[in-house]
Coordinates of C-alpha atoms and ligand atoms in Angstrom, one line a residue:
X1 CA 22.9 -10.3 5.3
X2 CA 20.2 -7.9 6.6
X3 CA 19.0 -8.6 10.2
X4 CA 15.1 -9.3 9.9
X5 CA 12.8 -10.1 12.4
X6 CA 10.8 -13.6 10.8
X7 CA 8.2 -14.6 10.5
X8 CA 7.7 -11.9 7.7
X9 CA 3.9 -10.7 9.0
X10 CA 4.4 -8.3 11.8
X11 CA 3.6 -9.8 15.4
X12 CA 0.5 -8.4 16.7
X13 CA 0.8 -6.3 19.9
X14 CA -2.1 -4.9 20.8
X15 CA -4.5 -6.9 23.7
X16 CA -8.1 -7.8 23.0
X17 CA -10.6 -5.5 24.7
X18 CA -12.8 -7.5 27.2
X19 CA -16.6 -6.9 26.7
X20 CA -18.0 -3.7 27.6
X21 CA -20.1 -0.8 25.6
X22 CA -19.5 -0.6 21.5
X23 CA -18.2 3.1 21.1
X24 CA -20.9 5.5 19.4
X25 CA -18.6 6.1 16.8
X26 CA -15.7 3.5 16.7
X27 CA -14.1 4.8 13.7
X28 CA -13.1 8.9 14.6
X29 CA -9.6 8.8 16.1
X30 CA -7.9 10.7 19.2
X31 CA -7.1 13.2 16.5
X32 CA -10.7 13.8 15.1
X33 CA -9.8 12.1 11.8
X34 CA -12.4 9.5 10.5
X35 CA -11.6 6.8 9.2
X36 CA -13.2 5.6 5.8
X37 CA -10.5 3.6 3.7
X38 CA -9.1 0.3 4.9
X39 CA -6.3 -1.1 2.8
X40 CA -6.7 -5.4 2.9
X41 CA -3.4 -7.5 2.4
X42 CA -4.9 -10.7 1.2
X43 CA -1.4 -12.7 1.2
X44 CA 1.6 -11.9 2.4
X45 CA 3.3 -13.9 -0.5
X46 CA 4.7 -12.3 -4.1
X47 CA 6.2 -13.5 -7.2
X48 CA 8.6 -10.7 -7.4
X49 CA 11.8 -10.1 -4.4
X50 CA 12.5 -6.6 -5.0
X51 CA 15.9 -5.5 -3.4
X52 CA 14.5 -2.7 -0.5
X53 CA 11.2 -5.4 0.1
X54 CA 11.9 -8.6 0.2
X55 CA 15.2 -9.5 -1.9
X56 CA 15.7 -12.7 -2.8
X57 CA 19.0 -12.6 -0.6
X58 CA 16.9 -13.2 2.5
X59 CA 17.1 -17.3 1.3
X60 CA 15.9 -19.2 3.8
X61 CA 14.9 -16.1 6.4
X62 CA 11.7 -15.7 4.0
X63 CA 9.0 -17.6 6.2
X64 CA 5.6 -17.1 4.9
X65 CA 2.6 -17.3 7.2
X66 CA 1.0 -20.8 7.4
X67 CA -2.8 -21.1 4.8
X68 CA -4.3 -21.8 7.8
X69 CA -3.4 -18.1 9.5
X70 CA -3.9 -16.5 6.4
X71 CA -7.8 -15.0 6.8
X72 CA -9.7 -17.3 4.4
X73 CA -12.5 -15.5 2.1
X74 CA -15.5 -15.3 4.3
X75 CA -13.8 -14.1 7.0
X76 CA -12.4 -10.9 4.9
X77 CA -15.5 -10.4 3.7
X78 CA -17.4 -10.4 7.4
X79 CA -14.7 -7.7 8.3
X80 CA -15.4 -5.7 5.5
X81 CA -19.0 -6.2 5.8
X82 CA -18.6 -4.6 8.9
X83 CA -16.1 -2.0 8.8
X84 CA -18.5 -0.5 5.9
X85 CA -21.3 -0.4 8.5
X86 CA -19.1 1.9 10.4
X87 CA -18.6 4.2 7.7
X88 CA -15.8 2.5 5.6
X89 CA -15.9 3.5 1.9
X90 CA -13.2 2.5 0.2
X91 CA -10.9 -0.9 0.4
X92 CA -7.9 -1.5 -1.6
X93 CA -6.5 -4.9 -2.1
X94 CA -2.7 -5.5 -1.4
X95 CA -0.2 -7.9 -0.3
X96 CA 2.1 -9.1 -0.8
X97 CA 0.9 -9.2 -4.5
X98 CA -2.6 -9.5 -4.3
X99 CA -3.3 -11.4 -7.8
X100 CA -0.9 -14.3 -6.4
X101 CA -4.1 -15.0 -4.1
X102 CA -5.6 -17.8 -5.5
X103 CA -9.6 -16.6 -6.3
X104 CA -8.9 -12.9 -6.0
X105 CA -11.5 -12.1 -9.1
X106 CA -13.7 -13.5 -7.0
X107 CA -12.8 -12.0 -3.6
X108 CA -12.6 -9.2 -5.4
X109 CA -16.3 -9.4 -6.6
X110 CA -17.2 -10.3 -3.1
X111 CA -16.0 -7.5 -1.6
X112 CA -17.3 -4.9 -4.2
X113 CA -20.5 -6.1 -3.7
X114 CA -20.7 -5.2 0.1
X115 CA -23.3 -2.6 0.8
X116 CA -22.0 1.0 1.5
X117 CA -18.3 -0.4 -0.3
X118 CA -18.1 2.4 -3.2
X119 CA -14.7 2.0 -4.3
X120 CA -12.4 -1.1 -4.5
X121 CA -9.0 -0.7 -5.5
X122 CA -5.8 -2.4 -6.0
X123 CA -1.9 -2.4 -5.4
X124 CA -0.1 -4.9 -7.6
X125 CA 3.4 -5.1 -9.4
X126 CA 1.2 -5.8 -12.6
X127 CA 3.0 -9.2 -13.5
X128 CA -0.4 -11.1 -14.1
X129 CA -2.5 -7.8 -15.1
X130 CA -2.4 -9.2 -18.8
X131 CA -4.7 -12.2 -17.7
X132 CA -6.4 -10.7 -14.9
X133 CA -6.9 -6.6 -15.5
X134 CA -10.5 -7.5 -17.5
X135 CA -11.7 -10.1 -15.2
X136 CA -11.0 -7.7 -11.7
X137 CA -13.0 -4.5 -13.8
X138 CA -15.5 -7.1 -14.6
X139 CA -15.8 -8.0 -10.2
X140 CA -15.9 -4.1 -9.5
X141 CA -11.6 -3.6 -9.2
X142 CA -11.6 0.4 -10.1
X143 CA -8.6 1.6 -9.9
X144 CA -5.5 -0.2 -9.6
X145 CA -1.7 1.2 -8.4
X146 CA 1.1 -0.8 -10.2
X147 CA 4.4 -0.5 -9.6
X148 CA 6.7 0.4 -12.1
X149 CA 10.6 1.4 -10.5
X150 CA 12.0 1.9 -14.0
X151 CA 11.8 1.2 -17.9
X152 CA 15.0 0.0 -18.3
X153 CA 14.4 -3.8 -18.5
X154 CA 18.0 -5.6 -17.2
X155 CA 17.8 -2.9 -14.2
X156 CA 14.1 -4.1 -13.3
X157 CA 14.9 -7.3 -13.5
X158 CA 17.8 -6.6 -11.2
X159 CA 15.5 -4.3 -8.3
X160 CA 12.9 -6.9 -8.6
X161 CA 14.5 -10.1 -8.8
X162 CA 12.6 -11.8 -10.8
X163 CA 10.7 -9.4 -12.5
X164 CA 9.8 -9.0 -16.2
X165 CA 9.3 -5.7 -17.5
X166 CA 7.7 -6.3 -20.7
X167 CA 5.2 -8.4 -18.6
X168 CA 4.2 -5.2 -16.7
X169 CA 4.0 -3.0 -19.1
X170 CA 1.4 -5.2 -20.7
X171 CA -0.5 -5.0 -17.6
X172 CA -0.7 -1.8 -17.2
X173 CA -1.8 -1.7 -21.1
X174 CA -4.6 -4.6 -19.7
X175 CA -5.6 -2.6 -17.1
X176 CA -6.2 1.1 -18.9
X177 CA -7.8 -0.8 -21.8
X178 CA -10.1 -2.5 -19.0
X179 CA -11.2 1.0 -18.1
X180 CA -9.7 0.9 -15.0
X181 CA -7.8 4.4 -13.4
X182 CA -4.3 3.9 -13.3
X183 CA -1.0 5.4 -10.9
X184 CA 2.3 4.0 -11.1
X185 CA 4.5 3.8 -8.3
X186 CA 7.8 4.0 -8.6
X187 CA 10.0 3.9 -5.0
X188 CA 12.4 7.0 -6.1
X189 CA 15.9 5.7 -5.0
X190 CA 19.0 7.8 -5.6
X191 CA 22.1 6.0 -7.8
X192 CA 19.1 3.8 -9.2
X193 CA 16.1 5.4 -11.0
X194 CA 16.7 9.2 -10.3
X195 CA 17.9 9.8 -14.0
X196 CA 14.6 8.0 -15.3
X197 CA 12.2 10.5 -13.8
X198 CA 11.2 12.4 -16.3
X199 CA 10.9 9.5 -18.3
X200 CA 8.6 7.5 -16.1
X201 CA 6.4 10.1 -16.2
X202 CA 5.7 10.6 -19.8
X203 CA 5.3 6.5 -19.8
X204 CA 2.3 7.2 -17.5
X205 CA 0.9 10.9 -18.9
X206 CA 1.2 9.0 -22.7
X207 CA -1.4 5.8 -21.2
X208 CA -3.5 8.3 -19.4
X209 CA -1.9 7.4 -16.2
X210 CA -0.8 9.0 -13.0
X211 CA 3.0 8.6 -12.1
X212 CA 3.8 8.5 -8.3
X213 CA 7.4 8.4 -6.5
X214 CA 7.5 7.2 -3.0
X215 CA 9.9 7.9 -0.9
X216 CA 12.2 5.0 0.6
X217 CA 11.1 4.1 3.9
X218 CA 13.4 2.0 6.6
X219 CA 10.5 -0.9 7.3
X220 CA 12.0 -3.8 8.9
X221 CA 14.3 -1.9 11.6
X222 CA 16.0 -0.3 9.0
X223 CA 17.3 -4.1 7.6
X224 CA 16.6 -3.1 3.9
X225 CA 16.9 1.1 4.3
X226 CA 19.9 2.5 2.5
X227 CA 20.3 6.3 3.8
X228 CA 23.0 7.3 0.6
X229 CA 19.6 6.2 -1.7
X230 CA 17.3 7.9 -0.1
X231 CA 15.9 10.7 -3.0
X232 CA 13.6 13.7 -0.2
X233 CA 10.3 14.6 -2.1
X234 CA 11.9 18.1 -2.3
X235 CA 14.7 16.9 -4.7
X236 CA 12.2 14.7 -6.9
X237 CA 10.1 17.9 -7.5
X238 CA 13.7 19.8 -8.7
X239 CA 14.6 17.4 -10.8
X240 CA 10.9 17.3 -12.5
X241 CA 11.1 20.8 -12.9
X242 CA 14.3 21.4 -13.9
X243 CA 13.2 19.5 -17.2
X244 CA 9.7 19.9 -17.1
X245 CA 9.2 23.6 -15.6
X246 CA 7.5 24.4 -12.2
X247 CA 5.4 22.4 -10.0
X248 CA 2.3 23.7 -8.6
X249 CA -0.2 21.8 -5.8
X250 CA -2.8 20.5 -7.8
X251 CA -6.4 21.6 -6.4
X252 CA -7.4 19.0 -3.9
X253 CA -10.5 19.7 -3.5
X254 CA -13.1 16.7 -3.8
X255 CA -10.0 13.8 -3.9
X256 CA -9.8 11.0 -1.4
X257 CA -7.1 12.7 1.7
X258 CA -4.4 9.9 0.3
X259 CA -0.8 10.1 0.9
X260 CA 0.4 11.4 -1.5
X261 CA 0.6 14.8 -2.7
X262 CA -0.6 15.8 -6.3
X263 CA 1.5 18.7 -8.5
X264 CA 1.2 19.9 -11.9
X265 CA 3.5 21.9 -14.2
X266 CA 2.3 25.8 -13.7
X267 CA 3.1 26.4 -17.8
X268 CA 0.6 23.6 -18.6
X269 CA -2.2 23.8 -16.8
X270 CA -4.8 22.7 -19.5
X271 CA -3.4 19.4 -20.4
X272 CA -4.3 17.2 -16.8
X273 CA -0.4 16.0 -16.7
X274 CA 0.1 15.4 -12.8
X275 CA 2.7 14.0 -10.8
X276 CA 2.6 12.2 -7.3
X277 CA 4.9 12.4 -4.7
X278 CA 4.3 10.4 -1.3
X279 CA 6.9 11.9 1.2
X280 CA 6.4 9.5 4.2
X281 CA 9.8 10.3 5.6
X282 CA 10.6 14.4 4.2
X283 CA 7.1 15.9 4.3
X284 CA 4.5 13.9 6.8
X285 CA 1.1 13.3 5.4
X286 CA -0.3 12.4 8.6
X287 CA -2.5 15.0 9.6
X288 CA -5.6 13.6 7.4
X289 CA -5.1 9.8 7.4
X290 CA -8.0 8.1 6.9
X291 CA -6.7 4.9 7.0
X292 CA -6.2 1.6 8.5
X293 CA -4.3 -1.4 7.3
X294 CA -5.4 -4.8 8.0
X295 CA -2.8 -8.1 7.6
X296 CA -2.9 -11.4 5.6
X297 CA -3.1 -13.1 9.2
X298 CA -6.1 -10.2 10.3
X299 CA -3.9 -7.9 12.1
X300 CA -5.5 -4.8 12.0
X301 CA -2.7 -1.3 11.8
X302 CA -3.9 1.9 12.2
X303 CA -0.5 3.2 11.0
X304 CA 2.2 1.8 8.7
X305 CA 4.8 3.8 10.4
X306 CA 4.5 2.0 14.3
X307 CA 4.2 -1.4 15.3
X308 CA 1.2 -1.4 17.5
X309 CA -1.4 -4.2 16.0
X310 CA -4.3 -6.3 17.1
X311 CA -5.8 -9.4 15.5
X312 CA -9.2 -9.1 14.7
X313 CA -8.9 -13.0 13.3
X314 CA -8.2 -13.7 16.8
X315 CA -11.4 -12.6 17.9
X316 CA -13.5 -14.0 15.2
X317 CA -11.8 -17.5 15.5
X318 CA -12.5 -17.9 19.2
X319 CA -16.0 -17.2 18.5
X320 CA -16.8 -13.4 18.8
X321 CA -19.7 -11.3 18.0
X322 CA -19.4 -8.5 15.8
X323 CA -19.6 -6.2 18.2
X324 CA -16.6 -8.3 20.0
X325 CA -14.9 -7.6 17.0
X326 CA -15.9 -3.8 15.9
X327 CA -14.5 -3.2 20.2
X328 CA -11.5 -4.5 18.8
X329 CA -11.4 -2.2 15.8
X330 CA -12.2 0.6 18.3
X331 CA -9.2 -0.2 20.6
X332 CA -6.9 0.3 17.1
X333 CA -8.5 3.1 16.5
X334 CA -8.0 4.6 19.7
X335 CA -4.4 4.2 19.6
X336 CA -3.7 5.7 16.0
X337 CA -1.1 7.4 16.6
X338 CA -0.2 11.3 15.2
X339 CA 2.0 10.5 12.7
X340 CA 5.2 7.8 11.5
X341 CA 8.2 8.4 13.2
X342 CA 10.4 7.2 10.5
X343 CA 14.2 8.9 10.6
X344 CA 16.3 9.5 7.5
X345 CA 19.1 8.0 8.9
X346 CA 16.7 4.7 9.0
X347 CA 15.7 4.6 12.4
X348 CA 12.7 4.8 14.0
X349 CA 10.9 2.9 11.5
X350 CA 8.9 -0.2 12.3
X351 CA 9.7 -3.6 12.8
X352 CA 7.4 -4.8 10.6
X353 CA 7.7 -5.7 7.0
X354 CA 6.3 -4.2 4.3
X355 CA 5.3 -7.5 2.5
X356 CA 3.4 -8.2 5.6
X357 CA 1.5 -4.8 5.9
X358 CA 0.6 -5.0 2.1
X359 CA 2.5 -1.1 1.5
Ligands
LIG401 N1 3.0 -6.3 -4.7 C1 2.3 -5.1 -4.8 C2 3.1 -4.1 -5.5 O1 4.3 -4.4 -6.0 O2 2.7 -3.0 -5.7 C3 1.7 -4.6 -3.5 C4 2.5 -4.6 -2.3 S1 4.0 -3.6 -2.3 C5 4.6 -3.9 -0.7 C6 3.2 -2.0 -2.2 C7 4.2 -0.9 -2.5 O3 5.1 -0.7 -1.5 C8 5.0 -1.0 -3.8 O4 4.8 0.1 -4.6 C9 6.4 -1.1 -3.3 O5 7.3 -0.5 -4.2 C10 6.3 -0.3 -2.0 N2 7.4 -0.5 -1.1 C11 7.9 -1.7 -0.6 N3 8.9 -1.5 0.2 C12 9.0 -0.2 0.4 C13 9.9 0.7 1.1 N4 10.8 0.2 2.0 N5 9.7 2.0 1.0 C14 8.8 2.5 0.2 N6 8.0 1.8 -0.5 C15 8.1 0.5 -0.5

């Protein structure tokens, strides 16, 4: 049984500045990156219990986080309200899976319609995208990341739980034909998906999508990291290209600094077909993080790779001021740290979870 730390939402470990002056610029790290992308885990609950997340194993070690700790509507949207006043851009709804969230069209909807919010995007595992893909375009949901670990349907049901393939693949179908921009994400894990490579990717290129591999990463102490499965960004980009021919960086000019890195096949250049790799744990990505992560429960993480955490729903609910609050955000800030510190031999990850940092 893996050892994990419960509840499943990481504990928050950071300490609440007293009063004092609001920085001049509360959002530009120790490392001169600016932040302008916060990524918003609206519940830390999902439908699915994939085997390196939160596999259904776990039994009765899976404790959710109470409703009542869970940040209700208004309270998300007074955060993002404010982090868009210092310079925030871009939010992208996770979880957990975020469509599980009771009302997320409409939080959705909310939180597009937050002055100085340009983009709001989504992470989901696409299960209720056939319902839902139209209604989240329709509330100002632009893009959406599903993930998709491989077409063979008995296997998905097996990595996932209790996944259903043909229920995702019509998602994804919902969501292109709701004119929304599409990646899949597919955790690359050796002995399990690395003969399907080439074949996710011409799933995506053929629906005008953008297939991503992500490397395994040890969250949870290492409980759910497998070393032998571990598949390096360097050996995902041989096996593309021994069937596919070679990979070249795709021009990054004028694309959101996100982690992961963008190739394209140098024979091809003409037809668009690119390929993402995020290599968290190979090839660090850290150098132009723009990013914070903020928790079901209002923990707010400025990296996904270190513990440190401190609850901004802790000082809204004992009454703060905004600028009580946007201190708080400072202090996170402040401590970003240079990079993850994730090991291939599965230390040195975090402690928390992924289900509770929303991925
Ligand atoms: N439920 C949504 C989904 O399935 O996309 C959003 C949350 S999920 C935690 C976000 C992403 O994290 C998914 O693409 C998932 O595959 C990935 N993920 C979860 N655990 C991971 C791990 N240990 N290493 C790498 N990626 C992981």
């Amino acid at each position: 049984m893996p050892r994990l730390h419960l509840p499943v939402v990481a504990e928050v470990t950071g300490v609440i500045p007293a009063a004092g002056a609001v920085p001049a610029d509360p959002l530009v790290d120790g490392f001169a990156r600016r932040i302008r992308y916060l990524r918003v885990s609206v519940t830390d609950r999902c439908n699915y219990r994939c085997s390196y997340c939160m596999p259904e194993s776990l039994g009765d070690q899976l404790v959710f986080e109470q409703r009542s700790a869970v940040l209700t509507f208004e309270e998300i949207e007074r955060l993002v309200r404010l982090f868009a006043r210092l310079g925030v851009r871009k939010i992208r709804l996770t979880g957990g899976e975020p469509t599980v969230r009771k009302g997320i069209v409409e939080l959705a909807a909310r939180v597009a319609n937050v002055p100085g919010i340009e983009q709001v995007v989504m992470t989901s595992n696409g299960h209720l995208l056939g319902e839902l893909a139209a209604p989240l375009a329709a509330a100002g949901v632009s893009a959406i990341n599903i993930s998709l670990d491989t077409l063979d349907a008995g296997r998905f049901r097996e990595l996932t739980g209790r996944g259903d393939l043909a229920r995702v693949l019509a998602g994804v179908d919902a969501a292109v034909a709701a004119g929304m921009r599409v990646k899949t994400n597919a955790v690359a894990l050796a002995g399990v998906n690395d003969g399907e490579l080439v074949a996710l990717c011409e799933y995506a290129w053929t629906r005008g999508a953008v297939p991503r591999f992500i490397e395994h990463m040890p969250m949870s102490d290492g409980a759910l990291y497998a070393p032998e499965a571990e598949l390096p960004a360097a050996q995902i980009r041989r096996i593309l290209e021994g069937a596919l021919g070679a990979l070249v960086p795709a021009d990054r000019s004028g694309r959101d600094p996100g982690p992961a890195r963008y190739w394209r096949f140098a024979a091809d250049p003409a037809s668009g077909r690119e390929v993402g790799i995020i290599s968290a744990m190979t090839e660090h990505f850290c150098d132009d993080c723009n990013r914070l992560r903020l928790t079901a429960t209002g923990a707010l993480h400025a990296c996904l790779g270190h513990d440190d955490a401190i609850s901004l729903r802790d000082v809204m609910r004992r009454g703060g001021s905004d600028d009580d609050v946007v201190r708080s955000i400072a202090a996170a800030v402040t401590g970003k740290r240079a990079g993850h510190a994730f090991d291939l031999d599965g230390t040195g990850g975090p402690r928390k979870h992924m289900i509770g940092i929303g991925g």
